[in-house]
Structures are given as C-alpha cells and as structure tokens.
C-alpha cells in the first residue's frame, strides 16, 4: 500500500470511528459534557476522519455516494476553524446516530477490506 492510497485513508477513517465508539462506550450525554478529556479525544478523531476523507480521490468518492465524504470533511473544517464554539450536542448526536452507520459502510467497502488484509499480513 502506498502512503496516499485510498485504502490507507479508509483504514484511518475506520480506526478513528472505532476509537470514538470506544471513548463513548458506556458514557451518557451528561457525562460526555462533563469530561473534557473525552471531548478532546472525540474531536481529535473527527479531525482525522475529515482530513482522511478529504484525501480520498474524487473518483473513489463518486463511486461511493452512499458515504457522506463531504459531511466528514465539513465537520473537520468546523472543528478546526471554529474550535472556540464547538457544539457538543452535534458532536454527541453525530457520534451516536451517524457514526456507526458510516463506519459500517466504510468497513463494507472492498478497498477497505483489501487494505485491512494487507495491513494484517504486513504485521505478521
């Protein structure tokens, strides 16, 4: 796999979504609002997701319109450029409502499966 391969970016996206799910696992909304460490970790992973989504080629994104590439990149832009006014309600709702579905769609892509297999074989 090349460093700037769509598969690599898909791995980064999936890994970050998995981390977000782990950070928020067992946590309710009120606890999330009170825990700045978890907030920072979740926001950072959305920044990674957005940057990776921005690096997916246009052709690949066009082949997979079921995935909200623009939304991922747009959220990254909001988090980076409007860091002083992050809406934690939106972050929570995205994490609980949209993120699991998006992760499942990413993991279903053949390119993701291939990249994951190559990475797994490389680590052996």
mmCIF file of N, CA and C in Angstrom:
data_model
loop_
_atom_site.group_PDB
_atom_site.id
_atom_site.type_symbol
_atom_site.label_atom_id
_atom_site.label_comp_id
_atom_site.label_asym_id
_atom_site.label_seq_id
_atom_site.Cartn_x
_atom_site.Cartn_y
_atom_site.Cartn_z
ATOM 1 N N UNK A 1 0.834 -1.176 0.000
ATOM 2 C CA UNK A 1 0.000 0.000 0.000
ATOM 3 C C UNK A 1 0.880 1.241 0.000
ATOM 4 N N UNK A 2 0.492 2.181 -0.799
ATOM 5 C CA UNK A 2 1.186 3.465 -0.830
ATOM 6 C C UNK A 2 0.641 4.358 0.278
ATOM 7 N N UNK A 3 1.473 5.288 0.698
ATOM 8 C CA UNK A 3 1.084 6.195 1.775
ATOM 9 C C UNK A 3 -0.174 6.990 1.429
ATOM 10 N N UNK A 4 -0.340 7.347 0.156
ATOM 11 C CA UNK A 4 -1.501 8.148 -0.261
ATOM 12 C C UNK A 4 -2.485 7.299 -1.055
ATOM 13 N N UNK A 5 -2.784 6.141 -0.567
ATOM 14 C CA UNK A 5 -3.701 5.198 -1.186
ATOM 15 C C UNK A 5 -5.068 5.338 -0.514
ATOM 16 N N UNK A 6 -6.137 5.237 -1.295
ATOM 17 C CA UNK A 6 -7.481 5.335 -0.711
ATOM 18 C C UNK A 6 -7.670 4.347 0.434
ATOM 19 N N UNK A 7 -7.128 3.149 0.265
ATOM 20 C CA UNK A 7 -7.259 2.136 1.309
ATOM 21 C C UNK A 7 -6.670 2.579 2.634
ATOM 22 N N UNK A 8 -5.537 3.267 2.589
ATOM 23 C CA UNK A 8 -4.908 3.770 3.816
ATOM 24 C C UNK A 8 -5.824 4.787 4.490
ATOM 25 N N UNK A 9 -6.389 5.671 3.708
ATOM 26 C CA UNK A 9 -7.291 6.677 4.278
ATOM 27 C C UNK A 9 -8.551 6.030 4.850
ATOM 28 N N UNK A 10 -9.049 4.991 4.201
ATOM 29 C CA UNK A 10 -10.205 4.268 4.729
ATOM 30 C C UNK A 10 -9.871 3.624 6.072
ATOM 31 N N UNK A 11 -8.668 3.072 6.186
ATOM 32 C CA UNK A 11 -8.233 2.498 7.465
ATOM 33 C C UNK A 11 -8.188 3.562 8.556
ATOM 34 N N UNK A 12 -7.673 4.739 8.212
ATOM 35 C CA UNK A 12 -7.608 5.828 9.193
ATOM 36 C C UNK A 12 -9.008 6.254 9.638
ATOM 37 N N UNK A 13 -9.918 6.346 8.681
ATOM 38 C CA UNK A 13 -11.298 6.737 8.999
ATOM 39 C C UNK A 13 -11.936 5.708 9.929
ATOM 40 N N UNK A 14 -11.838 4.439 9.553
ATOM 41 C CA UNK A 14 -12.453 3.386 10.367
ATOM 42 C C UNK A 14 -11.832 3.330 11.761
ATOM 43 N N UNK A 15 -10.512 3.435 11.830
ATOM 44 C CA UNK A 15 -9.825 3.398 13.118
ATOM 45 C C UNK A 15 -10.306 4.533 14.024
ATOM 46 N N UNK A 16 -10.460 5.708 13.462
ATOM 47 C CA UNK A 16 -10.913 6.850 14.263
ATOM 48 C C UNK A 16 -12.363 6.691 14.708
ATOM 49 N N UNK A 17 -13.226 6.172 13.832
ATOM 50 C CA UNK A 17 -14.609 5.912 14.249
ATOM 51 C C UNK A 17 -14.647 4.872 15.372
ATOM 52 N N UNK A 18 -13.805 3.848 15.270
ATOM 53 C CA UNK A 18 -13.755 2.821 16.314
ATOM 54 C C UNK A 18 -13.282 3.412 17.644
ATOM 55 N N UNK A 19 -12.301 4.294 17.590
ATOM 56 C CA UNK A 19 -11.829 4.945 18.816
ATOM 57 C C UNK A 19 -12.935 5.787 19.446
ATOM 58 N N UNK A 20 -13.664 6.517 18.622
ATOM 59 C CA UNK A 20 -14.769 7.338 19.141
ATOM 60 C C UNK A 20 -15.793 6.455 19.850
ATOM 61 N N UNK A 21 -16.154 5.338 19.222
ATOM 62 C CA UNK A 21 -17.114 4.417 19.840
ATOM 63 C C UNK A 21 -16.571 3.889 21.169
ATOM 64 N N UNK A 22 -15.287 3.604 21.208
ATOM 65 C CA UNK A 22 -14.666 3.117 22.442
ATOM 66 C C UNK A 22 -14.684 4.200 23.523
ATOM 67 N N UNK A 23 -14.333 5.420 23.161
ATOM 68 C CA UNK A 23 -14.307 6.513 24.135
ATOM 69 C C UNK A 23 -15.689 6.777 24.724
ATOM 70 N N UNK A 24 -16.720 6.636 23.896
ATOM 71 C CA UNK A 24 -18.076 6.960 24.335
ATOM 72 C C UNK A 24 -18.843 5.755 24.857
ATOM 73 N N UNK A 25 -18.259 4.572 24.737
ATOM 74 C CA UNK A 25 -18.926 3.356 25.187
ATOM 75 C C UNK A 25 -19.285 3.440 26.666
ATOM 76 N N UNK A 26 -20.534 3.219 26.976
ATOM 77 C CA UNK A 26 -20.978 3.247 28.356
ATOM 78 C C UNK A 26 -21.129 4.640 28.953
ATOM 79 N N UNK A 27 -20.898 5.656 28.156
ATOM 80 C CA UNK A 27 -20.982 7.035 28.647
ATOM 81 C C UNK A 27 -22.305 7.650 28.190
ATOM 82 N N UNK A 28 -22.977 8.335 29.097
ATOM 83 C CA UNK A 28 -24.185 9.046 28.688
ATOM 84 C C UNK A 28 -23.821 10.479 28.290
ATOM 85 N N UNK A 29 -24.797 11.164 27.733
ATOM 86 C CA UNK A 29 -24.568 12.509 27.204
ATOM 87 C C UNK A 29 -24.076 13.470 28.287
ATOM 88 N N UNK A 30 -24.676 13.401 29.449
ATOM 89 C CA UNK A 30 -24.289 14.301 30.537
ATOM 90 C C UNK A 30 -22.828 14.072 30.946
ATOM 91 N N UNK A 31 -22.432 12.816 31.009
ATOM 92 C CA UNK A 31 -21.038 12.504 31.360
ATOM 93 C C UNK A 31 -20.083 13.017 30.297
ATOM 94 N N UNK A 32 -20.476 12.882 29.037
ATOM 95 C CA UNK A 32 -19.653 13.394 27.944
ATOM 96 C C UNK A 32 -19.478 14.906 28.070
ATOM 97 N N UNK A 33 -20.550 15.605 28.386
ATOM 98 C CA UNK A 33 -20.492 17.065 28.509
ATOM 99 C C UNK A 33 -19.581 17.511 29.652
ATOM 100 N N UNK A 34 -19.409 16.654 30.648
ATOM 101 C CA UNK A 34 -18.579 16.996 31.807
ATOM 102 C C UNK A 34 -17.126 16.541 31.667
ATOM 103 N N UNK A 35 -16.817 15.763 30.631
ATOM 104 C CA UNK A 35 -15.497 15.150 30.528
ATOM 105 C C UNK A 35 -14.708 15.754 29.369
ATOM 106 N N UNK A 36 -13.888 16.736 29.669
ATOM 107 C CA UNK A 36 -13.148 17.429 28.605
ATOM 108 C C UNK A 36 -12.107 16.529 27.942
ATOM 109 N N UNK A 37 -11.569 15.555 28.659
ATOM 110 C CA UNK A 37 -10.614 14.627 28.037
ATOM 111 C C UNK A 37 -11.282 13.823 26.919
ATOM 112 N N UNK A 38 -12.461 13.309 27.211
ATOM 113 C CA UNK A 38 -13.193 12.548 26.194
ATOM 114 C C UNK A 38 -13.618 13.455 25.049
ATOM 115 N N UNK A 39 -14.068 14.650 25.363
ATOM 116 C CA UNK A 39 -14.434 15.601 24.310
ATOM 117 C C UNK A 39 -13.253 15.841 23.375
ATOM 118 N N UNK A 40 -12.090 16.106 23.958
ATOM 119 C CA UNK A 40 -10.897 16.371 23.146
ATOM 120 C C UNK A 40 -10.527 15.166 22.288
ATOM 121 N N UNK A 41 -10.624 13.970 22.860
ATOM 122 C CA UNK A 41 -10.279 12.759 22.114
ATOM 123 C C UNK A 41 -11.238 12.537 20.951
ATOM 124 N N UNK A 42 -12.517 12.735 21.202
ATOM 125 C CA UNK A 42 -13.521 12.548 20.150
ATOM 126 C C UNK A 42 -13.335 13.587 19.049
ATOM 127 N N UNK A 43 -13.181 14.837 19.434
ATOM 128 C CA UNK A 43 -13.000 15.904 18.440
ATOM 129 C C UNK A 43 -11.751 15.643 17.606
ATOM 130 N N UNK A 44 -10.661 15.259 18.249
ATOM 131 C CA UNK A 44 -9.417 14.984 17.504
ATOM 132 C C UNK A 44 -9.635 13.886 16.478
ATOM 133 N N UNK A 45 -10.369 12.854 16.834
ATOM 134 C CA UNK A 45 -10.599 11.774 15.882
ATOM 135 C C UNK A 45 -11.513 12.198 14.747
ATOM 136 N N UNK A 46 -12.448 13.102 15.003
ATOM 137 C CA UNK A 46 -13.239 13.645 13.895
ATOM 138 C C UNK A 46 -12.376 14.500 12.970
ATOM 139 N N UNK A 47 -11.390 15.175 13.509
ATOM 140 C CA UNK A 47 -10.455 15.924 12.663
ATOM 141 C C UNK A 47 -9.684 14.968 11.748
ATOM 142 N N UNK A 48 -9.244 13.841 12.295
ATOM 143 C CA UNK A 48 -8.535 12.834 11.496
ATOM 144 C C UNK A 48 -9.459 12.267 10.427
ATOM 145 N N UNK A 49 -10.677 11.937 10.806
ATOM 146 C CA UNK A 49 -11.653 11.409 9.848
ATOM 147 C C UNK A 49 -11.851 12.392 8.703
ATOM 148 N N UNK A 50 -12.054 13.646 9.026
ATOM 149 C CA UNK A 50 -12.287 14.659 7.996
ATOM 150 C C UNK A 50 -11.103 14.849 7.081
ATOM 151 N N UNK A 51 -9.905 14.861 7.645
ATOM 152 C CA UNK A 51 -8.705 15.031 6.825
ATOM 153 C C UNK A 51 -8.507 13.825 5.915
ATOM 154 N N UNK A 52 -8.723 12.630 6.447
ATOM 155 C CA UNK A 52 -8.603 11.428 5.618
ATOM 156 C C UNK A 52 -9.657 11.434 4.510
ATOM 157 N N UNK A 53 -10.881 11.827 4.834
ATOM 158 C CA UNK A 53 -11.951 11.887 3.829
ATOM 159 C C UNK A 53 -11.610 12.880 2.726
ATOM 160 N N UNK A 54 -10.980 13.989 3.094
ATOM 161 C CA UNK A 54 -10.569 14.992 2.097
ATOM 162 C C UNK A 54 -9.519 14.436 1.136
ATOM 163 N N UNK A 55 -8.753 13.467 1.602
ATOM 164 C CA UNK A 55 -7.681 12.903 0.788
ATOM 165 C C UNK A 55 -8.115 11.734 -0.085
ATOM 166 N N UNK A 56 -9.322 11.230 0.123
ATOM 167 C CA UNK A 56 -9.868 10.191 -0.759
ATOM 168 C C UNK A 56 -10.049 10.820 -2.137
ATOM 169 N N UNK A 57 -9.674 10.088 -3.170
ATOM 170 C CA UNK A 57 -9.748 10.649 -4.521
ATOM 171 C C UNK A 57 -11.195 10.946 -4.924
ATOM 172 N N UNK A 58 -11.344 11.938 -5.783
ATOM 173 C CA UNK A 58 -12.673 12.318 -6.276
ATOM 174 C C UNK A 58 -13.354 11.154 -6.977
ATOM 175 N N UNK A 59 -12.601 10.407 -7.766
ATOM 176 C CA UNK A 59 -13.180 9.263 -8.482
ATOM 177 C C UNK A 59 -13.751 8.235 -7.511
ATOM 178 N N UNK A 60 -12.998 7.953 -6.463
ATOM 179 C CA UNK A 60 -13.448 6.971 -5.476
ATOM 180 C C UNK A 60 -14.696 7.468 -4.752
ATOM 181 N N UNK A 61 -14.687 8.737 -4.365
ATOM 182 C CA UNK A 61 -15.861 9.302 -3.687
ATOM 183 C C UNK A 61 -17.091 9.234 -4.589
ATOM 184 N N UNK A 62 -16.883 9.493 -5.882
ATOM 185 C CA UNK A 62 -18.008 9.445 -6.826
ATOM 186 C C UNK A 62 -18.569 8.030 -6.955
ATOM 187 N N UNK A 63 -17.707 7.032 -6.808
ATOM 188 C CA UNK A 63 -18.154 5.637 -6.878
ATOM 189 C C UNK A 63 -18.938 5.213 -5.638
ATOM 190 N N UNK A 64 -18.809 5.971 -4.565
ATOM 191 C CA UNK A 64 -19.448 5.599 -3.298
ATOM 192 C C UNK A 64 -20.213 6.779 -2.700
ATOM 193 N N UNK A 65 -21.286 7.198 -3.398
ATOM 194 C CA UNK A 65 -22.063 8.350 -2.914
ATOM 195 C C UNK A 65 -22.865 8.042 -1.647
ATOM 196 N N UNK A 66 -22.951 6.774 -1.287
ATOM 197 C CA UNK A 66 -23.680 6.400 -0.074
ATOM 198 C C UNK A 66 -22.946 6.843 1.196
ATOM 199 N N UNK A 67 -21.691 7.225 1.029
ATOM 200 C CA UNK A 67 -20.888 7.690 2.163
ATOM 201 C C UNK A 67 -20.801 9.211 2.096
ATOM 202 N N UNK A 68 -21.027 9.844 3.219
ATOM 203 C CA UNK A 68 -21.057 11.310 3.271
ATOM 204 C C UNK A 68 -19.644 11.883 3.424
ATOM 205 N N UNK A 69 -18.871 11.802 2.349
ATOM 206 C CA UNK A 69 -17.494 12.300 2.348
ATOM 207 C C UNK A 69 -17.460 13.797 2.661
ATOM 208 N N UNK A 70 -18.361 14.503 2.033
ATOM 209 C CA UNK A 70 -18.412 15.958 2.212
ATOM 210 C C UNK A 70 -18.741 16.332 3.660
ATOM 211 N N UNK A 71 -19.648 15.581 4.251
ATOM 212 C CA UNK A 71 -20.007 15.831 5.643
ATOM 213 C C UNK A 71 -18.843 15.601 6.594
ATOM 214 N N UNK A 72 -18.071 14.538 6.336
ATOM 215 C CA UNK A 72 -16.908 14.259 7.189
ATOM 216 C C UNK A 72 -15.880 15.380 7.077
ATOM 217 N N UNK A 73 -15.608 15.800 5.850
ATOM 218 C CA UNK A 73 -14.640 16.884 5.644
ATOM 219 C C UNK A 73 -15.175 18.201 6.204
ATOM 220 N N UNK A 74 -16.464 18.430 6.047
ATOM 221 C CA UNK A 74 -17.067 19.659 6.558
ATOM 222 C C UNK A 74 -17.018 19.742 8.073
ATOM 223 N N UNK A 75 -17.266 18.612 8.734
ATOM 224 C CA UNK A 75 -17.181 18.599 10.192
ATOM 225 C C UNK A 75 -15.759 18.909 10.639
ATOM 226 N N UNK A 76 -14.789 18.355 9.957
ATOM 227 C CA UNK A 76 -13.383 18.639 10.268
ATOM 228 C C UNK A 76 -13.115 20.139 10.180
ATOM 229 N N UNK A 77 -13.618 20.765 9.116
ATOM 230 C CA UNK A 77 -13.396 22.201 8.940
ATOM 231 C C UNK A 77 -14.019 23.012 10.073
ATOM 232 N N UNK A 78 -15.204 22.633 10.474
ATOM 233 C CA UNK A 78 -15.864 23.323 11.586
ATOM 234 C C UNK A 78 -15.055 23.152 12.866
ATOM 235 N N UNK A 79 -14.629 21.935 13.139
ATOM 236 C CA UNK A 79 -13.893 21.669 14.378
ATOM 237 C C UNK A 79 -12.550 22.386 14.411
ATOM 238 N N UNK A 80 -11.894 22.467 13.261
ATOM 239 C CA UNK A 80 -10.583 23.121 13.190
ATOM 240 C C UNK A 80 -10.725 24.645 13.252
ATOM 241 N N UNK A 81 -11.633 25.180 12.472
ATOM 242 C CA UNK A 81 -11.703 26.632 12.311
ATOM 243 C C UNK A 81 -12.641 27.328 13.293
ATOM 244 N N UNK A 82 -13.546 26.559 13.883
ATOM 245 C CA UNK A 82 -14.463 27.156 14.857
ATOM 246 C C UNK A 82 -14.330 26.455 16.206
ATOM 247 N N UNK A 83 -13.097 26.115 16.538
ATOM 248 C CA UNK A 83 -12.798 25.371 17.763
ATOM 249 C C UNK A 83 -13.346 26.044 19.022
ATOM 250 N N UNK A 84 -13.509 27.348 18.971
ATOM 251 C CA UNK A 84 -13.968 28.115 20.130
ATOM 252 C C UNK A 84 -15.463 27.984 20.356
ATOM 253 N N UNK A 85 -16.176 27.420 19.404
ATOM 254 C CA UNK A 85 -17.622 27.315 19.534
ATOM 255 C C UNK A 85 -18.156 25.959 19.126
ATOM 256 N N UNK A 86 -17.444 24.898 19.482
ATOM 257 C CA UNK A 86 -17.878 23.552 19.112
ATOM 258 C C UNK A 86 -19.189 23.232 19.828
ATOM 259 N N UNK A 87 -20.151 22.747 19.066
ATOM 260 C CA UNK A 87 -21.450 22.362 19.611
ATOM 261 C C UNK A 87 -21.370 20.894 20.035
ATOM 262 N N UNK A 88 -21.229 20.670 21.328
ATOM 263 C CA UNK A 88 -21.089 19.303 21.829
ATOM 264 C C UNK A 88 -22.336 18.462 21.595
ATOM 265 N N UNK A 89 -23.509 19.100 21.508
ATOM 266 C CA UNK A 89 -24.724 18.356 21.151
ATOM 267 C C UNK A 89 -24.574 17.726 19.779
ATOM 268 N N UNK A 90 -24.053 18.504 18.824
ATOM 269 C CA UNK A 90 -23.851 17.969 17.477
ATOM 270 C C UNK A 90 -22.824 16.850 17.476
ATOM 271 N N UNK A 91 -21.729 17.044 18.191
ATOM 272 C CA UNK A 91 -20.692 16.008 18.258
ATOM 273 C C UNK A 91 -21.278 14.728 18.846
ATOM 274 N N UNK A 92 -22.043 14.849 19.906
ATOM 275 C CA UNK A 92 -22.662 13.686 20.539
ATOM 276 C C UNK A 92 -23.633 13.002 19.575
ATOM 277 N N UNK A 93 -24.519 13.778 18.956
ATOM 278 C CA UNK A 93 -25.514 13.196 18.050
ATOM 279 C C UNK A 93 -24.870 12.537 16.841
ATOM 280 N N UNK A 94 -23.864 13.158 16.275
ATOM 281 C CA UNK A 94 -23.152 12.550 15.150
ATOM 282 C C UNK A 94 -22.535 11.231 15.596
ATOM 283 N N UNK A 95 -21.945 11.236 16.773
ATOM 284 C CA UNK A 95 -21.274 10.041 17.288
ATOM 285 C C UNK A 95 -22.241 8.897 17.534
ATOM 286 N N UNK A 96 -23.413 9.211 18.021
ATOM 287 C CA UNK A 96 -24.372 8.171 18.390
ATOM 288 C C UNK A 96 -25.321 7.782 17.256
ATOM 289 N N UNK A 97 -25.613 8.717 16.351
ATOM 290 C CA UNK A 97 -26.599 8.455 15.298
ATOM 291 C C UNK A 97 -25.940 8.122 13.963
ATOM 292 N N UNK A 98 -25.002 8.933 13.531
ATOM 293 C CA UNK A 98 -24.454 8.796 12.181
ATOM 294 C C UNK A 98 -23.169 7.978 12.101
ATOM 295 N N UNK A 99 -22.322 8.095 13.092
ATOM 296 C CA UNK A 99 -21.009 7.443 13.027
ATOM 297 C C UNK A 99 -21.089 5.923 12.878
ATOM 298 N N UNK A 100 -21.946 5.220 13.634
ATOM 299 C CA UNK A 100 -21.979 3.762 13.481
ATOM 300 C C UNK A 100 -22.353 3.314 12.062
ATOM 301 N N UNK A 101 -23.301 4.003 11.453
ATOM 302 C CA UNK A 101 -23.718 3.672 10.093
ATOM 303 C C UNK A 101 -22.601 3.963 9.090
ATOM 304 N N UNK A 102 -21.939 5.093 9.262
ATOM 305 C CA UNK A 102 -20.844 5.447 8.352
ATOM 306 C C UNK A 102 -19.703 4.458 8.495
ATOM 307 N N UNK A 103 -19.375 4.076 9.716
ATOM 308 C CA UNK A 103 -18.324 3.080 9.930
ATOM 309 C C UNK A 103 -18.675 1.773 9.231
ATOM 310 N N UNK A 104 -19.904 1.324 9.366
ATOM 311 C CA UNK A 104 -20.325 0.076 8.715
ATOM 312 C C UNK A 104 -20.190 0.172 7.197
ATOM 313 N N UNK A 105 -20.543 1.305 6.622
ATOM 314 C CA UNK A 105 -20.412 1.494 5.171
ATOM 315 C C UNK A 105 -18.950 1.475 4.744
ATOM 316 N N UNK A 106 -18.079 2.104 5.530
ATOM 317 C CA UNK A 106 -16.644 2.108 5.219
ATOM 318 C C UNK A 106 -16.112 0.679 5.271
ATOM 319 N N UNK A 107 -16.460 -0.039 6.334
ATOM 320 C CA UNK A 107 -15.948 -1.394 6.514
ATOM 321 C C UNK A 107 -16.475 -2.366 5.469
ATOM 322 N N UNK A 108 -17.581 -2.041 4.831
ATOM 323 C CA UNK A 108 -18.142 -2.898 3.787
ATOM 324 C C UNK A 108 -17.462 -2.706 2.434
ATOM 325 N N UNK A 109 -16.689 -1.645 2.286
ATOM 326 C CA UNK A 109 -16.037 -1.373 1.004
ATOM 327 C C UNK A 109 -14.943 -2.398 0.727
ATOM 328 N N UNK A 110 -14.906 -2.946 -0.491
ATOM 329 C CA UNK A 110 -13.844 -3.900 -0.833
ATOM 330 C C UNK A 110 -12.444 -3.309 -0.650
ATOM 331 N N UNK A 111 -12.297 -2.035 -0.930
ATOM 332 C CA UNK A 111 -10.986 -1.385 -0.795
ATOM 333 C C UNK A 111 -10.542 -1.332 0.667
ATOM 334 N N UNK A 112 -11.494 -1.170 1.554
ATOM 335 C CA UNK A 112 -11.176 -1.208 2.985
ATOM 336 C C UNK A 112 -10.742 -2.616 3.373
ATOM 337 N N UNK A 113 -11.511 -3.601 2.928
ATOM 338 C CA UNK A 113 -11.193 -4.995 3.258
ATOM 339 C C UNK A 113 -9.802 -5.378 2.761
ATOM 340 N N UNK A 114 -9.480 -4.963 1.538
ATOM 341 C CA UNK A 114 -8.160 -5.253 0.971
ATOM 342 C C UNK A 114 -7.063 -4.582 1.787
ATOM 343 N N UNK A 115 -7.255 -3.322 2.113
ATOM 344 C CA UNK A 115 -6.249 -2.588 2.890
ATOM 345 C C UNK A 115 -6.071 -3.212 4.268
ATOM 346 N N UNK A 116 -7.163 -3.616 4.885
ATOM 347 C CA UNK A 116 -7.083 -4.231 6.208
ATOM 348 C C UNK A 116 -6.319 -5.551 6.142
ATOM 349 N N UNK A 117 -6.598 -6.323 5.107
ATOM 350 C CA UNK A 117 -5.906 -7.602 4.942
ATOM 351 C C UNK A 117 -4.414 -7.380 4.700
ATOM 352 N N UNK A 118 -4.071 -6.420 3.849
ATOM 353 C CA UNK A 118 -2.660 -6.118 3.587
ATOM 354 C C UNK A 118 -1.951 -5.661 4.858
ATOM 355 N N UNK A 119 -2.605 -4.839 5.637
ATOM 356 C CA UNK A 119 -2.013 -4.365 6.885
ATOM 357 C C UNK A 119 -1.821 -5.521 7.861
ATOM 358 N N UNK A 120 -2.816 -6.380 7.942
ATOM 359 C CA UNK A 120 -2.734 -7.533 8.832
ATOM 360 C C UNK A 120 -1.584 -8.453 8.426
ATOM 361 N N UNK A 121 -1.442 -8.695 7.126
ATOM 362 C CA UNK A 121 -0.355 -9.545 6.630
ATOM 363 C C UNK A 121 1.002 -8.895 6.868
ATOM 364 N N UNK A 122 1.049 -7.583 6.759
ATOM 365 C CA UNK A 122 2.301 -6.843 6.958
ATOM 366 C C UNK A 122 2.769 -6.925 8.411
ATOM 367 N N UNK A 123 1.826 -6.976 9.332
ATOM 368 C CA UNK A 123 2.155 -7.003 10.766
ATOM 369 C C UNK A 123 2.593 -8.378 11.242
ATOM 370 N N UNK A 124 2.369 -9.403 10.441
ATOM 371 C CA UNK A 124 2.743 -10.772 10.847
ATOM 372 C C UNK A 124 4.225 -10.991 10.748
#
